[in-house]
């Protein structure tokens, strides 16, 4: 391989074959991908979940992760949020001419390691190269297939009195990426929470229909996700600001930048709407996992403010949290 | 919607919701997508095929198609080449800031119409917006799931004496896109062959194990695809140049540009390796379809030139066709 990726590597000819042999198959040598057919043939029983995301995060290496890790976690986590165990991933690369082959290797290794951690196989893929100035290093799309464990989740299941639970600190990913992009707050060591949510989702699956809906609050953050849960319904969500776990350094960075951490992206957290009667047991179970040890009950479902998300402040005030307006943090994932 | 796409539309907040409501759901209003969950839940029986492609074609509108039509046909055709009937698509957009909303509407309508023609549903998706100068209008990824009809295709099935069949004129797509990009040959009206291959694939499926392998020769063209069939095997492919159907205007354009049409991309053709005893019947069946009326038997599998593709010229010479080297036509799909 050359030191940088040239347009030739996207031609479909010899250089493309070389890239596939030396970089892709080295990392993902499962029997499906080795066939190098136009797609993978997979045995499936029952219902599946199918999800996709394109990742355009800038910078593509950031504290706590990189675009490769993110592109596996993002799709794996979306499948889990559908109530599915992730099984198969596709991987499609759009590389800008001049991208360093060494950086591509690092990103593919990160994809490989994260896929192994998640128990998923990269079974099919594609590579395109665009001219210098027509991309930004690398964009990655993954699509994923998972096998449904439980398929009852939906906003139509939400009832008055349900509890709102978050599985850990909010806002880390957005602030970590923004800090890395602008070289802010280097000394405060803000790290993305980017991680697969398999273990934590499996705990949640056990609660069956007592869990009404869950989602990983990525772009738009916690506030936007909660708005999606109650918009166009008869319900509202009331959050207790003092219960929402936010790291000190994230809180500090947000104050300086004038950003609300409730709108900052997360890539390793789940927000859950669960029946009141199981909230304490579920919280206890979550806290036993390393990735759930900072979980908290942060609010409840009411009928007081139809369709709205309301934040109760420690001094007794309240503030309506709308969906994110505008691009607070573009290219965060 | 504003007249142009701004970064706000990729924020995950209100503008993203507006784009989804006004452009996406208007075109793809199936029950799966309407749920707006992190993924789609789909019933599946038996084995599936899973494929993906990212599309970066420039220009995104070209004679005979656009990036939207191409992004459906490309993945649908890949699923067909795996022996599957396509069922579900994901759709992921990477839009450059400043892209015209009107162009986005046209592309989404084209996706909608092509999906209907193919009998597939767009069931899940994603939208990202990147800053001006970090893309080139729009890049589209689709991933697809199909249900396997026949899963025996593979290069290991190829035998000496098998026939090589192409379902129509070769090279149209590559030359049409290149002409559109550079305003060449406008008067000769070269049109992309971009189309779904469902009807033609269904004919081929009927021949069961008598068809050994098939593929749509896209990037790298016919010559590169045939090389993939025989490389690292004991077999060679011998093509009769005079039997290969090439349109006069494509032939003319290739001569002027110094491009070999056998390396120019196709987006609506299949090259088939089939048992000798069925070749004539298969050809007759193909010719009965509008999209197969120019099909031809163009060569055969031999053991004369292990691993190579050899072109027999009309004057009795022969030439080895290697895989495409370098990027003859970058960003053709």
XYZ file of C-alpha atoms in Angstrom:
666
model
C 0.000 0.000 0.000
C 1.068 3.587 -0.600
C 1.420 5.902 2.416
C -1.676 7.832 1.399
C -4.964 6.798 -0.184
C -5.239 7.918 -3.811
C -8.257 7.867 -6.114
C -6.948 4.616 -7.581
C -7.933 2.797 -4.386
C -11.583 3.537 -5.152
C -11.470 2.432 -8.780
C -12.803 -1.075 -8.297
C -9.611 -2.428 -9.872
C -6.256 -3.695 -8.634
C -5.656 -1.013 -6.017
C -9.121 -1.565 -4.550
C -8.330 -5.278 -4.315
C -5.068 -4.432 -2.580
C -6.828 -2.231 -0.029
C -9.378 -4.961 0.642
C -6.729 -7.656 0.982
C -4.216 -5.728 3.073
C -6.454 -3.625 5.290
C -9.990 -4.963 5.317
C -9.600 -8.744 5.262
C -6.685 -8.553 7.697
C -9.087 -7.141 10.258
C -12.312 -8.895 9.335
C -11.530 -12.392 8.152
C -14.883 -14.086 8.678
C -16.142 -16.618 6.158
C -18.838 -14.278 4.837
C -16.561 -11.404 4.009
C -13.853 -13.690 2.591
C -16.249 -14.719 -0.180
C -16.044 -11.136 -1.546
C -19.464 -11.423 -3.114
C -21.808 -8.476 -3.667
C -23.402 -9.167 -0.292
C -23.386 -11.604 2.597
C -25.747 -14.551 3.010
C -26.875 -14.959 6.602
C -29.056 -17.429 8.493
C -31.804 -15.675 10.443
C -34.631 -16.973 12.608
C -37.559 -14.818 13.622
C -37.755 -11.051 13.657
C -34.788 -8.813 13.042
C -33.910 -5.205 13.744
C -32.241 -3.219 10.960
C -30.528 0.121 11.530
C -28.010 2.434 9.876
C -25.954 5.527 10.634
C -23.361 7.528 8.760
C -20.555 8.958 10.881
C -18.903 12.254 10.002
C -17.404 13.179 13.380
C -14.637 15.794 13.365
C -11.940 15.185 14.475
C -11.953 11.473 13.622
C -9.664 10.734 16.588
C -10.953 12.180 19.880
C -10.403 11.479 23.601
C -12.132 8.208 24.432
C -12.567 6.967 20.893
C -12.389 7.510 17.159
C -14.739 7.397 14.179
C -14.206 3.629 13.900
C -15.227 2.791 17.453
C -18.108 5.257 17.151
C -19.382 3.726 13.928
C -19.634 0.286 15.529
C -21.064 1.507 18.856
C -23.579 3.796 17.145
C -25.246 1.079 15.102
C -24.868 -1.650 17.738
C -26.494 0.626 20.298
C -29.350 1.511 17.936
C -30.072 -2.212 17.459
C -30.054 -2.734 21.227
C -32.502 0.155 21.614
C -34.862 -1.764 19.288
C -34.720 -4.714 21.711
C -32.346 -6.727 19.500
C -29.040 -8.523 20.040
C -26.682 -7.199 17.318
C -25.255 -9.853 14.982
C -24.028 -8.450 11.662
C -22.604 -5.158 10.420
C -21.937 -3.691 7.012
C -19.078 -1.222 6.698
C -18.868 1.423 3.998
C -16.006 3.908 3.768
C -15.890 7.246 1.939
C -12.229 8.248 2.043
C -10.827 11.606 0.948
C -7.907 11.408 -1.444
C -4.678 11.950 0.495
C -5.900 10.295 3.702
C -3.043 8.627 5.549
C -3.049 4.858 5.127
C -1.718 4.603 8.659
C -4.762 6.448 10.030
C -7.034 4.164 8.010
C -5.269 1.158 9.561
C -5.807 2.535 13.064
C -9.485 3.178 12.399
C -10.034 -0.293 10.947
C -8.283 -1.858 13.939
C -10.561 0.108 16.223
C -13.596 -1.161 14.265
C -12.277 -4.690 14.544
C -11.721 -4.499 18.300
C -15.077 -2.885 18.999
C -16.879 -5.424 16.800
C -15.233 -8.269 18.720
C -16.247 -6.657 22.019
C -19.849 -6.456 20.749
C -19.938 -9.970 19.315
C -20.790 -8.723 15.806
C -19.241 -9.656 12.478
C -18.524 -7.209 9.677
C -19.935 -9.295 6.810
C -20.170 -6.944 3.824
C -18.855 -3.546 2.808
C -17.822 -0.970 0.267
C -15.037 1.554 -0.252
C -15.188 4.797 -2.194
C -12.494 7.455 -2.611
C -13.384 11.095 -3.389
C -11.073 13.864 -4.566
C -9.173 16.033 -2.103
C -11.499 18.807 -0.916
C -14.653 16.730 -1.450
C -14.624 15.080 1.980
C -12.944 15.491 5.357
C -10.581 12.572 5.846
C -13.065 9.767 6.256
C -16.809 9.246 6.557
C -18.091 5.838 7.634
C -21.486 4.221 7.261
C -22.472 1.109 9.146
C -25.748 -0.743 8.874
C -26.584 -3.509 11.297
C -28.844 -6.483 11.741
C -29.840 -7.838 15.130
C -32.148 -10.575 16.307
C -35.118 -9.327 18.295
C -35.196 -10.331 21.960
C -38.151 -8.193 22.903
C -40.167 -6.071 20.520
C -42.644 -4.238 22.655
C -40.838 -0.930 23.132
C -42.622 2.187 21.979
C -43.746 5.615 23.093
C -47.340 4.350 23.044
C -46.476 2.260 26.124
C -45.659 5.278 28.291
C -48.009 5.857 31.269
C -48.449 8.443 33.987
C -46.224 7.734 36.964
C -43.491 5.967 34.962
C -39.942 6.771 36.055
C -37.190 8.328 33.919
C -33.795 6.693 34.442
C -30.441 7.642 32.923
C -27.620 5.090 33.030
C -24.802 7.554 33.829
C -23.274 11.008 33.368
C -24.751 13.058 30.513
C -23.090 15.244 27.892
C -19.588 13.740 27.853
C -19.323 12.855 24.157
C -20.412 16.193 22.753
C -18.108 18.198 24.980
C -15.154 15.805 24.449
C -15.439 16.102 20.658
C -15.925 19.850 20.767
C -12.935 20.219 23.089
C -10.757 18.054 20.832
C -11.847 20.021 17.772
C -10.949 23.368 19.273
C -8.208 22.389 21.723
C -10.320 23.616 24.631
C -10.044 22.281 28.166
C -7.157 19.979 27.353
C -6.085 20.018 30.994
C -9.509 18.924 32.250
C -9.336 15.598 30.416
C -12.910 15.383 29.158
C -13.381 11.954 27.576
C -16.131 10.675 25.287
C -18.412 8.035 26.791
C -18.482 6.189 23.438
C -19.051 2.503 24.242
C -21.221 -0.468 23.338
C -24.282 -0.788 25.561
C -24.764 -4.539 25.291
C -24.344 -5.476 28.946
C -26.535 -2.691 30.167
C -29.217 -3.387 27.541
C -29.333 -7.052 28.517
C -30.160 -6.013 32.093
C -32.973 -3.810 30.779
C -34.339 -6.564 28.498
C -34.967 -8.707 31.596
C -37.635 -6.307 32.797
C -39.840 -7.120 29.790
C -42.918 -4.928 29.380
C -42.144 -3.021 32.584
C -39.691 -1.031 30.491
C -41.739 1.145 28.145
C -39.138 2.672 25.857
C -35.427 3.361 25.894
C -33.041 5.223 23.653
C -29.416 6.301 23.558
C -29.558 10.111 23.622
C -26.983 10.943 20.937
C -27.391 14.018 18.682
C -29.588 16.557 20.445
C -28.795 15.040 23.831
C -31.046 13.974 26.690
C -33.477 16.871 26.311
C -34.188 16.200 22.630
C -34.664 12.453 23.156
C -37.125 13.000 25.993
C -39.061 15.440 23.813
C -39.339 12.703 21.167
C -40.849 10.402 23.797
C -43.712 12.724 24.762
C -44.342 14.970 21.755
C -47.823 14.428 20.322
C -48.871 12.494 23.444
C -50.973 13.393 26.499
C -47.944 13.021 28.747
C -45.150 15.240 29.967
C -41.812 14.489 31.555
C -40.715 16.303 34.698
C -36.990 16.158 35.403
C -35.295 16.984 38.718
C -32.228 18.957 37.745
C -30.311 18.047 40.903
C -30.673 14.316 40.166
C -29.200 14.469 36.661
C -25.605 13.184 36.808
C -23.157 15.558 35.109
C -19.394 15.361 35.547
C -17.771 18.409 37.146
C -15.439 19.005 34.195
C -18.306 18.730 31.686
C -20.389 21.070 33.802
C -17.511 23.548 33.948
C -16.843 23.358 30.198
C -20.530 23.864 29.429
C -20.693 26.966 31.635
C -17.701 28.519 29.888
C -19.010 27.686 26.407
C -22.635 28.564 27.107
C -23.763 25.058 26.185
C -26.469 23.144 28.023
C -25.180 19.631 28.853
C -28.722 18.320 28.490
C -28.384 18.992 24.733
C -24.867 17.600 24.410
C -24.535 14.218 22.676
C -23.967 10.977 24.563
C -22.601 7.812 22.932
C -22.648 5.407 25.868
C -25.797 6.146 27.835
C -29.408 4.987 27.788
C -32.440 6.912 28.942
C -35.231 4.592 30.053
C -38.901 5.082 30.773
C -39.862 2.306 33.213
C -42.861 1.413 35.340
C -42.701 3.021 38.785
C -42.857 -0.333 40.584
C -39.552 -1.593 39.125
C -37.561 1.625 39.117
C -35.603 0.934 42.291
C -34.765 -2.672 41.420
C -33.746 -1.691 37.887
C -31.574 1.110 39.260
C -29.896 -1.293 41.669
C -29.216 -3.772 38.856
C -27.780 -1.047 36.631
C -25.508 0.197 39.396
C -23.935 -3.235 39.737
C -22.432 -2.885 36.263
C -19.305 -0.773 35.799
C -21.010 1.052 32.881
C -24.131 1.723 34.972
C -22.650 2.617 38.327
C -23.655 6.284 37.999
C -27.227 5.543 36.927
C -29.923 7.693 38.460
C -33.685 8.168 38.577
C -34.008 11.682 37.190
C -37.704 12.310 36.765
C -41.153 10.965 36.079
C -43.989 10.942 33.565
C -46.925 13.212 34.432
C -49.955 14.699 32.727
C -49.223 18.209 33.958
C -47.717 19.709 30.780
C -49.050 17.733 27.804
C -46.291 16.956 25.274
C -43.600 18.903 27.116
C -40.376 18.206 28.989
C -40.054 20.361 32.114
C -36.915 20.770 34.221
C -37.459 21.414 37.948
C -34.550 23.451 39.294
C -33.113 23.036 42.827
C -34.453 26.444 43.863
C -38.025 25.482 42.999
C -38.274 27.003 39.530
C -39.127 25.178 36.337
C -38.007 25.508 32.728
C -39.402 23.966 29.563
C -36.791 21.983 27.640
C -37.672 22.082 23.947
C -35.991 20.026 21.251
C -32.582 21.284 20.218
C -32.925 24.222 17.832
C -30.080 24.747 15.391
C -26.773 22.950 15.302
C -25.281 23.470 18.735
C -22.476 21.057 17.957
C -22.275 20.077 14.301
C -20.563 16.834 13.245
C -20.579 15.333 16.697
C -21.139 11.811 15.346
C -37.947 24.123 4.779
C -35.345 26.688 3.762
C -34.226 26.785 0.122
C -30.861 25.327 1.011
C -29.741 22.734 3.537
C -27.862 24.275 6.471
C -25.894 22.580 9.234
C -28.963 22.927 11.469
C -30.716 20.202 9.470
C -28.135 17.708 10.703
C -28.304 18.695 14.357
C -30.705 16.016 15.507
C -33.081 18.737 16.716
C -36.053 20.623 15.316
C -34.670 21.217 11.834
C -33.763 17.547 11.492
C -37.327 16.652 12.468
C -38.603 19.094 9.861
C -36.461 17.540 7.145
C -37.636 14.061 8.116
C -41.284 15.103 8.215
C -41.366 17.207 5.066
C -38.995 15.338 2.778
C -38.377 11.819 4.033
C -41.736 10.687 5.380
C -43.550 12.310 2.464
C -41.740 9.896 0.168
C -41.417 6.827 2.376
C -44.478 6.545 4.558
C -44.381 2.863 5.442
C -45.328 1.740 8.937
C -41.752 0.864 9.859
C -40.271 4.231 9.048
C -43.190 6.122 10.573
C -42.282 4.717 13.983
C -39.080 6.818 13.868
C -37.267 4.403 16.138
C -33.524 3.790 16.068
C -34.084 0.947 13.636
C -36.772 -1.084 11.900
C -38.180 -4.377 13.136
C -38.755 -6.811 10.300
C -40.178 -10.321 9.985
C -37.791 -12.669 8.202
C -38.021 -16.328 7.229
C -34.982 -18.336 6.246
C -31.702 -17.023 4.907
C -31.136 -13.406 3.981
C -28.683 -11.502 1.838
C -27.214 -8.279 3.252
C -25.372 -5.726 1.130
C -24.305 -2.092 1.212
C -22.878 0.583 -1.064
C -22.056 4.256 -0.680
C -22.717 6.395 -3.741
C -20.551 9.422 -4.527
C -21.268 9.797 -8.249
C -20.435 13.176 -9.817
C -22.515 14.790 -11.193
C -25.440 13.614 -9.063
C -27.840 14.162 -11.973
C -26.735 12.433 -15.199
C -28.423 11.257 -18.413
C -30.493 8.192 -17.581
C -30.529 8.641 -13.829
C -29.343 10.360 -10.698
C -27.614 9.452 -7.441
C -30.978 8.513 -5.927
C -31.982 6.010 -8.605
C -28.413 4.677 -8.601
C -28.360 4.192 -4.841
C -31.479 2.029 -4.964
C -30.491 0.086 -8.104
C -26.945 -0.499 -6.846
C -27.957 -2.233 -3.633
C -31.028 -3.947 -5.084
C -28.881 -5.364 -7.877
C -26.205 -6.553 -5.436
C -28.865 -8.451 -3.481
C -30.152 -10.022 -6.691
C -26.595 -11.091 -7.557
C -26.547 -12.975 -4.239
C -29.633 -14.917 -5.360
C -32.002 -12.899 -3.158
C -35.261 -11.029 -3.711
C -34.708 -7.517 -2.263
C -37.124 -6.503 0.518
C -35.816 -3.698 2.723
C -33.471 -0.744 2.310
C -31.801 1.653 4.698
C -31.074 5.150 3.448
C -28.346 7.371 4.851
C -27.613 10.848 3.519
C -24.454 12.944 3.911
C -25.439 16.378 2.638
C -23.073 19.287 2.082
C -24.149 22.552 3.667
C -25.721 24.771 0.990
C -27.216 21.904 -1.027
C -30.433 22.954 -2.695
C -33.514 21.618 -0.942
C -35.152 21.334 -4.337
C -32.411 19.005 -5.569
C -32.773 16.944 -2.409
C -36.498 16.652 -3.089
C -35.870 15.461 -6.638
C -33.363 12.862 -5.459
C -35.693 11.563 -2.744
C -38.542 11.308 -5.268
C -36.252 9.335 -7.536
C -35.391 6.999 -4.638
C -39.081 6.616 -3.886
C -40.021 5.771 -7.464
C -37.157 3.328 -7.936
C -37.930 1.619 -4.627
C -41.554 1.166 -5.687
C -40.426 -0.263 -9.020
C -38.199 -2.740 -7.156
C -40.790 -3.672 -4.543
C -38.556 -2.609 -1.650
C -39.360 -0.456 1.362
C -37.035 2.157 2.845
C -37.465 1.199 6.496
C -34.706 3.030 8.379
C -32.283 5.856 7.756
C -30.058 8.679 8.871
C -29.192 12.217 7.799
C -25.954 14.095 8.387
C -24.952 17.563 7.185
C -21.285 18.532 6.742
C -19.824 22.003 6.273
C -19.486 23.551 2.836
C -16.280 22.267 1.241
C -16.341 18.966 3.190
C -18.502 17.081 0.708
C -19.741 17.413 -2.867
C -23.468 18.072 -2.750
C -24.696 14.717 -1.534
C -23.358 11.254 -0.793
C -25.827 8.440 -0.219
C -25.435 5.081 1.454
C -27.980 2.316 1.128
C -27.871 -1.071 2.770
C -30.312 -3.755 1.782
C -31.809 -6.999 2.985
C -33.197 -9.618 0.645
C -34.626 -13.077 1.092
C -32.566 -15.825 -0.500
C -34.189 -17.633 -3.419
C -31.144 -19.643 -4.403
C -27.828 -19.621 -2.594
C -25.550 -21.786 -4.642
C -23.756 -19.106 -6.694
C -19.993 -18.987 -6.412
C -16.802 -18.970 -8.411
C -16.076 -22.471 -7.125
C -18.959 -23.710 -9.325
C -17.298 -22.608 -12.587
C -16.318 -25.455 -14.958
C -14.526 -25.799 -18.261
C -16.903 -25.294 -21.177
C -19.266 -22.941 -19.332
C -20.589 -20.038 -21.387
C -20.157 -16.328 -20.645
C -23.317 -14.306 -21.257
C -23.836 -10.541 -20.978
C -27.397 -9.226 -20.759
C -26.876 -6.184 -23.018
C -24.623 -3.354 -24.191
C -21.538 -2.749 -22.051
C -19.930 0.480 -20.866
C -22.914 2.850 -21.043
C -22.980 4.075 -17.446
C -19.314 5.005 -17.165
C -19.272 6.918 -20.420
C -22.609 8.643 -19.708
C -21.367 9.923 -16.346
C -18.012 10.958 -17.717
C -19.685 12.764 -20.603
C -22.077 14.553 -18.251
C -19.219 15.558 -15.966
C -17.171 17.078 -18.755
C -19.884 18.116 -21.208
C -18.453 15.737 -23.822
C -20.505 14.139 -26.595
C -23.678 15.974 -25.653
C -24.955 15.550 -29.199
C -24.500 11.762 -29.180
C -26.967 11.284 -26.327
C -25.117 8.646 -24.315
C -27.413 7.468 -21.520
C -26.639 5.496 -18.371
C -28.055 1.969 -18.260
C -28.840 2.424 -14.529
C -31.838 0.189 -13.762
C -33.069 -2.485 -11.397
C -32.319 -6.005 -12.596
C -35.183 -7.792 -10.870
C -36.994 -9.142 -13.920
C -33.836 -10.329 -15.553
C -32.510 -11.904 -12.353
C -35.758 -13.801 -11.838
C -35.268 -15.412 -15.274
C -31.751 -16.420 -14.272
C -32.882 -17.829 -10.901
C -35.071 -20.334 -12.789
C -31.993 -22.076 -14.158
C -30.927 -23.167 -10.671
C -27.488 -24.721 -10.412
C -26.972 -24.501 -14.168
C -26.037 -20.868 -13.552
C -22.679 -20.893 -11.774
C -22.173 -17.243 -10.848
C -23.425 -13.859 -11.945
C -22.541 -10.281 -11.126
C -23.385 -6.774 -12.254
C -20.120 -5.417 -13.687
C -20.087 -1.927 -12.132
C -16.796 -0.219 -11.155
C -13.960 -1.732 -13.196
C -16.390 -2.906 -15.871
C -16.824 -6.278 -17.553
C -13.105 -7.039 -17.749
C -12.495 -6.545 -14.011
C -15.541 -8.625 -13.003
C -14.493 -11.528 -15.220
C -11.013 -11.384 -13.715
C -12.570 -11.737 -10.261
C -14.362 -14.876 -11.458
C -11.217 -16.731 -12.570
C -8.340 -15.263 -10.516
C -6.770 -17.892 -8.258
C -8.566 -20.679 -10.139
C -7.447 -23.200 -12.769
C -9.757 -21.638 -15.325
C -9.549 -18.848 -17.870
C -12.163 -16.915 -19.758
C -11.882 -16.431 -23.503
C -14.000 -13.607 -24.925
C -14.882 -13.071 -28.578
C -14.506 -9.343 -29.106
C -16.919 -9.250 -32.035
C -19.720 -10.777 -29.914
C -19.532 -8.172 -27.129
C -22.410 -5.720 -27.589
C -21.242 -2.097 -27.470
C -23.356 0.833 -28.626
C -21.952 2.807 -31.546
C -21.950 6.094 -29.632
C -20.193 4.518 -26.630
C -17.667 2.893 -28.943
C -17.026 6.242 -30.620
C -16.693 8.107 -27.308
C -14.276 5.486 -25.990
C -12.074 5.770 -29.085
C -11.850 9.535 -28.737
C -11.134 9.381 -25.006
C -8.762 6.425 -25.138
C -10.967 4.429 -22.771
C -11.640 0.722 -23.143
C -15.422 0.109 -22.874
C -14.690 -3.266 -21.277
C -13.478 -1.333 -18.221
C -16.304 1.195 -18.183
C -18.934 0.786 -15.461
C -22.362 -0.706 -16.092
C -25.339 -0.206 -13.775
C -27.976 -2.276 -15.526
C -26.253 -5.372 -16.866
C -25.433 -8.839 -15.592
C -22.575 -11.055 -16.673
C -23.401 -14.727 -16.203
C -21.348 -17.896 -16.222
C -23.742 -20.699 -17.202
C -23.499 -24.366 -18.133
C -22.984 -24.839 -21.876
C -26.143 -26.960 -22.241
C -28.487 -24.149 -21.170
C -26.777 -21.197 -22.781
C -29.010 -20.987 -25.830
C -32.259 -21.367 -23.896
C -31.145 -18.834 -21.291
C -30.169 -16.405 -24.046
C -33.565 -16.828 -25.704
C -35.349 -16.198 -22.398
C -33.271 -13.089 -21.720
C -33.949 -11.712 -25.184
C -37.685 -11.873 -24.567
C -37.368 -9.182 -21.898
C -37.023 -5.550 -22.927
C -34.018 -5.198 -20.602
C -32.374 -8.329 -22.054
C -33.104 -7.946 -25.749
C -29.449 -7.220 -26.567
C -28.068 -10.128 -24.522
C -25.269 -12.126 -26.118
C -23.049 -15.137 -25.551
C -19.625 -13.516 -25.526
C -17.191 -16.241 -24.566
C -16.461 -19.426 -22.696
C -14.524 -20.886 -19.793
C -11.372 -22.782 -20.763
C -8.242 -24.118 -19.094
C -5.923 -22.565 -21.678
C -4.709 -19.546 -19.688
C -5.029 -20.356 -15.984
C -6.501 -17.430 -14.018
C -6.590 -15.049 -16.994
C -9.192 -13.294 -19.122
C -8.228 -13.314 -22.808
C -9.872 -11.286 -25.568
C -9.909 -12.852 -29.042
C -9.916 -10.091 -31.636
C -11.767 -10.332 -34.970
C -8.479 -10.511 -36.916
C -7.309 -13.581 -34.994
C -5.151 -11.919 -32.360
C -5.541 -12.183 -28.598
C -5.019 -9.799 -25.721
C -4.942 -10.407 -21.981
C -7.462 -8.282 -20.097
C -6.135 -7.641 -16.590
C -8.093 -6.050 -13.775
C -8.489 -2.310 -14.065
C -5.309 -0.563 -12.939
C -5.716 2.951 -11.591
C -8.845 5.047 -11.563
C -9.937 5.243 -15.172
C -13.158 6.954 -14.175
C -13.267 8.093 -10.555
C -16.613 8.646 -8.779
C -18.630 6.758 -11.344
C -21.007 5.382 -8.713
